[in-house]
Coordinates of C-alpha atoms and ligand atoms in Angstrom, one line a residue:
X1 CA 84.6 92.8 86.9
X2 CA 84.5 96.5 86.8
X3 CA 87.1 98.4 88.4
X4 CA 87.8 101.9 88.7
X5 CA 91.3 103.2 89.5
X6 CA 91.7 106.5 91.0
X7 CA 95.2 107.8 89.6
X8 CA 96.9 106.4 86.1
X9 CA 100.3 106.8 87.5
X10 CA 102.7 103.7 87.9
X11 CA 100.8 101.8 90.4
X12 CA 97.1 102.5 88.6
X13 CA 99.1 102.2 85.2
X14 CA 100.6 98.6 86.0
X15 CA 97.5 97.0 87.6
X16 CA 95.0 98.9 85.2
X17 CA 96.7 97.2 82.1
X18 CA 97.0 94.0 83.8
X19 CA 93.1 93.9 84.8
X20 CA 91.9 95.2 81.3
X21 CA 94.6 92.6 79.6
X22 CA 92.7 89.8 81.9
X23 CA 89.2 91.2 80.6
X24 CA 88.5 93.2 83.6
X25 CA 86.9 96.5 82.5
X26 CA 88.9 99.3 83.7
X27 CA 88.0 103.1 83.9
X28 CA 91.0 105.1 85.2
X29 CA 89.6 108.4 87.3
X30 CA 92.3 111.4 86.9
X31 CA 92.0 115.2 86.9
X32 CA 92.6 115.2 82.7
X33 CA 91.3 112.2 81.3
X34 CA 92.7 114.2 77.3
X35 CA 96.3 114.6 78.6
X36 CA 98.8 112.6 76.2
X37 CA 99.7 110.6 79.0
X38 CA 96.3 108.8 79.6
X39 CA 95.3 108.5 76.0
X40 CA 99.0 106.8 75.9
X41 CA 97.9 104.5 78.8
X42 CA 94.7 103.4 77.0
X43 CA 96.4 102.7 74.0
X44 CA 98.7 100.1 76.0
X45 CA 96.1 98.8 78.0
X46 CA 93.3 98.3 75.2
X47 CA 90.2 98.0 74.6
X48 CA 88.6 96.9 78.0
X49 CA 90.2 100.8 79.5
X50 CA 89.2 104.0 79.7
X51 CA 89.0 107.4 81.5
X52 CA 86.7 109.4 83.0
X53 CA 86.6 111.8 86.2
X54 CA 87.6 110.7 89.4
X55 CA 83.5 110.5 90.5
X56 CA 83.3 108.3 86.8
X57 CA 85.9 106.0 89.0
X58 CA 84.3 105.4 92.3
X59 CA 81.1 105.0 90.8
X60 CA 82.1 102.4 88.0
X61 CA 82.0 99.5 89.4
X62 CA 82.3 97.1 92.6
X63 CA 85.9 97.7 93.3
X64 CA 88.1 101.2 93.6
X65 CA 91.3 101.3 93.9
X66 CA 92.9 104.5 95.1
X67 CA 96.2 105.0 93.3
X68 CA 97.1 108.5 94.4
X69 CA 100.2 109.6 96.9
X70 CA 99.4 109.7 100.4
X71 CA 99.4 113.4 100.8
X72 CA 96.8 113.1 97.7
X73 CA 94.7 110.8 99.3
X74 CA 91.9 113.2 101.4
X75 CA 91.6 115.3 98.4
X76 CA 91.2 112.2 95.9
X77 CA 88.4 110.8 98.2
X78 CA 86.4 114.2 98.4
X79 CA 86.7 114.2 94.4
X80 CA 85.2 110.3 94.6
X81 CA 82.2 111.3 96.1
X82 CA 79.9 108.3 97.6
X83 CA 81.9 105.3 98.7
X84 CA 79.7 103.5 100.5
X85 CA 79.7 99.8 100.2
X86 CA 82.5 99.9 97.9
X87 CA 85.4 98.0 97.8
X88 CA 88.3 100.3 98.5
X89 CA 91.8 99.0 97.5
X90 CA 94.3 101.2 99.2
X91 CA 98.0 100.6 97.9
X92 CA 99.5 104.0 99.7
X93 CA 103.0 104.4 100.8
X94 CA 102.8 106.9 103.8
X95 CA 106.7 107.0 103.7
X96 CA 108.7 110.2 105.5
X97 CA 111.3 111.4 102.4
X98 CA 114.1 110.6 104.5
X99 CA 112.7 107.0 105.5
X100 CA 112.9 107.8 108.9
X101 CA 109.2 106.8 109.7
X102 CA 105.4 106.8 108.8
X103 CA 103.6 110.1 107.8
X104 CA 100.4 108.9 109.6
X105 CA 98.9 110.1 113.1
X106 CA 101.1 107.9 116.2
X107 CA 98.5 104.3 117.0
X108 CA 97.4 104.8 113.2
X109 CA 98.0 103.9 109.5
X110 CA 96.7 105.2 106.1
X111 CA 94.0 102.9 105.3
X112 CA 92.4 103.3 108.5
X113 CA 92.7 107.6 107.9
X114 CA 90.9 106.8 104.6
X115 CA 88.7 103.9 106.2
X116 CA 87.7 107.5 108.9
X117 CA 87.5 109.4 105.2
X118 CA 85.4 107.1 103.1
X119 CA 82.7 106.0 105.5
X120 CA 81.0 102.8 104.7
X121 CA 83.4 102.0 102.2
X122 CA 85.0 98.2 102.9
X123 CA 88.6 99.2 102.9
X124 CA 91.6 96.9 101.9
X125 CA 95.2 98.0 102.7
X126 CA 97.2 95.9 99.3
X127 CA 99.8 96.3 97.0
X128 CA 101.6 98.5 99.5
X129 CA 104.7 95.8 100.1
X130 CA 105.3 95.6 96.2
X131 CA 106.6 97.7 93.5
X132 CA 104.5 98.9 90.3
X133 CA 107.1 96.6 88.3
X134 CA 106.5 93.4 90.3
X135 CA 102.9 94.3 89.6
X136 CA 103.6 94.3 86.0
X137 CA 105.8 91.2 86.1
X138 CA 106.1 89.2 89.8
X139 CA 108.8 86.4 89.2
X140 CA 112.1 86.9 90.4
X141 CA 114.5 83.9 90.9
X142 CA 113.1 82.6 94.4
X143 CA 109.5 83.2 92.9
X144 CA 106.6 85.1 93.3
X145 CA 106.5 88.5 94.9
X146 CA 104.3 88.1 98.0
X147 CA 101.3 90.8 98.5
X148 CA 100.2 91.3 102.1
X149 CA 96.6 92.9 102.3
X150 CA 94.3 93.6 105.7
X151 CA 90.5 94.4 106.0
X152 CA 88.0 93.9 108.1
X153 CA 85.2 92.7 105.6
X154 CA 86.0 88.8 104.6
X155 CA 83.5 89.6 101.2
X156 CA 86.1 92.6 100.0
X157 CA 89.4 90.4 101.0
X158 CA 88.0 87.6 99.4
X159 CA 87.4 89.6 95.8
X160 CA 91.0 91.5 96.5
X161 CA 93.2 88.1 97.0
X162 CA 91.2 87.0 93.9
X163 CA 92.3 90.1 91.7
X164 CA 96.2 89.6 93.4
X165 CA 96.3 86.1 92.4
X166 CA 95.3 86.8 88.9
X167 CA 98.1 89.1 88.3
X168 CA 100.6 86.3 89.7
X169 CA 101.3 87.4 92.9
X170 CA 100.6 85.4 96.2
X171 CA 98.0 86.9 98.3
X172 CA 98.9 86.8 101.7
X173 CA 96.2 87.4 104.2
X174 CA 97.3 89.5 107.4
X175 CA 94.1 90.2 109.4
X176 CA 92.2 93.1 110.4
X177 CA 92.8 96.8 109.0
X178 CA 94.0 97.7 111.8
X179 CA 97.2 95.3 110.7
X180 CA 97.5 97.9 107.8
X181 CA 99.6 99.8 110.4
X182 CA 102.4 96.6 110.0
X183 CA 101.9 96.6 106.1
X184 CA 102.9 100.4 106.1
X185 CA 105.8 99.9 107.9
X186 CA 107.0 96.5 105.7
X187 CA 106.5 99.2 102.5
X188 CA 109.1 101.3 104.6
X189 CA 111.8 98.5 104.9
X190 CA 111.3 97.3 101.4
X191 CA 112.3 101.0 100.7
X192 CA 115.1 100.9 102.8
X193 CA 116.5 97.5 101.7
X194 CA 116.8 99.0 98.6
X195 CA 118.1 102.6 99.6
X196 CA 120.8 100.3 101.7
X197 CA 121.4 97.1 99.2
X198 CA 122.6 96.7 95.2
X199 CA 119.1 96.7 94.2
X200 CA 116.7 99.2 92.5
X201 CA 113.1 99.8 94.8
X202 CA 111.8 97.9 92.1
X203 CA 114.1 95.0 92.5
X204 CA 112.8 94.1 96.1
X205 CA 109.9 92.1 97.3
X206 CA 108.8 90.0 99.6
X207 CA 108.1 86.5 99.7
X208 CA 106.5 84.1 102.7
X209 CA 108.4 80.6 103.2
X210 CA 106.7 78.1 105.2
X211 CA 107.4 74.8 106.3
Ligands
LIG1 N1 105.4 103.3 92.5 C1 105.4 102.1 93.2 O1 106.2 101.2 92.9 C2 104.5 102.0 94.4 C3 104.4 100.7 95.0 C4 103.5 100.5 96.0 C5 102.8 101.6 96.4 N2 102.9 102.8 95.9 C6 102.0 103.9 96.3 O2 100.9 103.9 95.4 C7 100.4 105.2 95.3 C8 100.5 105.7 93.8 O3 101.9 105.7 93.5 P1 102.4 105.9 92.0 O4 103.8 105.4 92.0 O5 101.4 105.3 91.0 O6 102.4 107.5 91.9 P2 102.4 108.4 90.5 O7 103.1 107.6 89.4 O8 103.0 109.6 90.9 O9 100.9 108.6 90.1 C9 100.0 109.3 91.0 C10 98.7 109.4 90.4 O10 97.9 110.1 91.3 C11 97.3 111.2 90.6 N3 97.0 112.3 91.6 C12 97.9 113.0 92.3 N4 97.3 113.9 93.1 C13 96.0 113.7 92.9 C14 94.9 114.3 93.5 N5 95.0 115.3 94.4 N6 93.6 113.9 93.1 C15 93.5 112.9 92.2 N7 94.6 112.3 91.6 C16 95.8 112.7 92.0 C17 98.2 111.6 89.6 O11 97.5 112.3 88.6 P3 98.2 113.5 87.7 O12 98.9 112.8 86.6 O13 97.0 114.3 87.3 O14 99.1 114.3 88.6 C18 98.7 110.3 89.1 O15 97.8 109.7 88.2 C19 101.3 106.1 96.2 O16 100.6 106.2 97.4 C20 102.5 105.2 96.4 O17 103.2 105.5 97.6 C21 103.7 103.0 94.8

């Protein structure tokens, strides 16, 4: 599949190299596709990667992914262009710096702000809940780092629990977009379990038991 990641920072870093390193073709969209950094990233992810513009991104292939900070995210989208019928992965933190709440309007979350910014795109809230290092490596003792994603287009959840899966983490399906409100605010306790608990950000996930 082709995806295009918007951002080649941790997040778009760790699941661009695991996509490419599964054969998925990857083109990361940035602002400099020559800075050292990217042609670094490339070099580790190989030859199914590249770089291009932000536009290059979104119109690459099937599935985006928008890898930019929250406060980025309006900006990144104008620079996107056309996003119609795309499938928009949005793993964005809207976290307060003091972890005392969500930077999104009250009765709202992110993905539904860039659902209202991207119209016609088929939006998925993922990857949110989990740390660029569980996305480069998901065991921990217990097992598998959990992903909870929402969207309201069964097609586009369908393709992103696919993609999840394939990197070894558990998809966990959790409804309608409008649920992205809930994943935003499991992001902020994973960051405060690990601001309040011997354990890096990175160190924390989440996993589902059932019986
Ligand atoms: N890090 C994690 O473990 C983690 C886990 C889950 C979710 N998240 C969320 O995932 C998103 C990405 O996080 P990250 O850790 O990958 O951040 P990061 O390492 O800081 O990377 C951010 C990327 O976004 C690009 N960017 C910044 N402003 C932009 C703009 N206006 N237009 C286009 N591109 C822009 C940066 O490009 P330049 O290099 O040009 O600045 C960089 O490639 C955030 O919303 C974060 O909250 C992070």
């Amino acid at each position: 599949m082709r995806i295009g990641i918007i951002g080649a920072g941790m997040v778009g870093g760790a699941l661009g190299k695991r996509w490419a390193g599964l054969g998925h073709q990857v083109l990361f969209g940035v602002r400099d596709p020559a800075a050292p950094k990217v042609k670094q990233l490339l070099a580790d992810a190989g030859p199914n990667a590249c770089a291009g513009s932000i536009a290059e991104a979104a119109a690459f292939g099937p599935v985006v992914v928008l890898a930019v900070p929250w406060s980025a995210a309006r900006e990144a989208i104008q620079a996107a262009g056309d996003l119609t019928g795309k499938i928009l992965i949005d793993p964005t933190s809207p976290i307060k710096r003091d972890l005392s709440g969500l930077d999104v309007p009250e009765g709202s979350s992110a993905a539904e702000q860039i659902a209202a910014w991207a119209p016609g795109a088929r939006v998925v809230k993922a990857f949110n809940t989990v740390s660029h290092t569980a996305m480069t490596d998901p065991r921990f003792p217990e097992g598998n780092a959990s992903v909870f994603y929402a969207g309201d287009d069964d097609e586009a959840k369908r393709v992103v629990a696919d993609l999840i899966s394939e990197i070894g983490l558990t998809p966990e399906e959790c409804g309608p977009l409008a649920n992205a409100r809930l994943l935003e605010v499991v992001g902020l306790l994973r960051m405060y379990l690990a601001a309040h608990a011997p354990a890096s950000v990175a160190g924390v996930a989440f996993r589902v038991l059932r019986r």
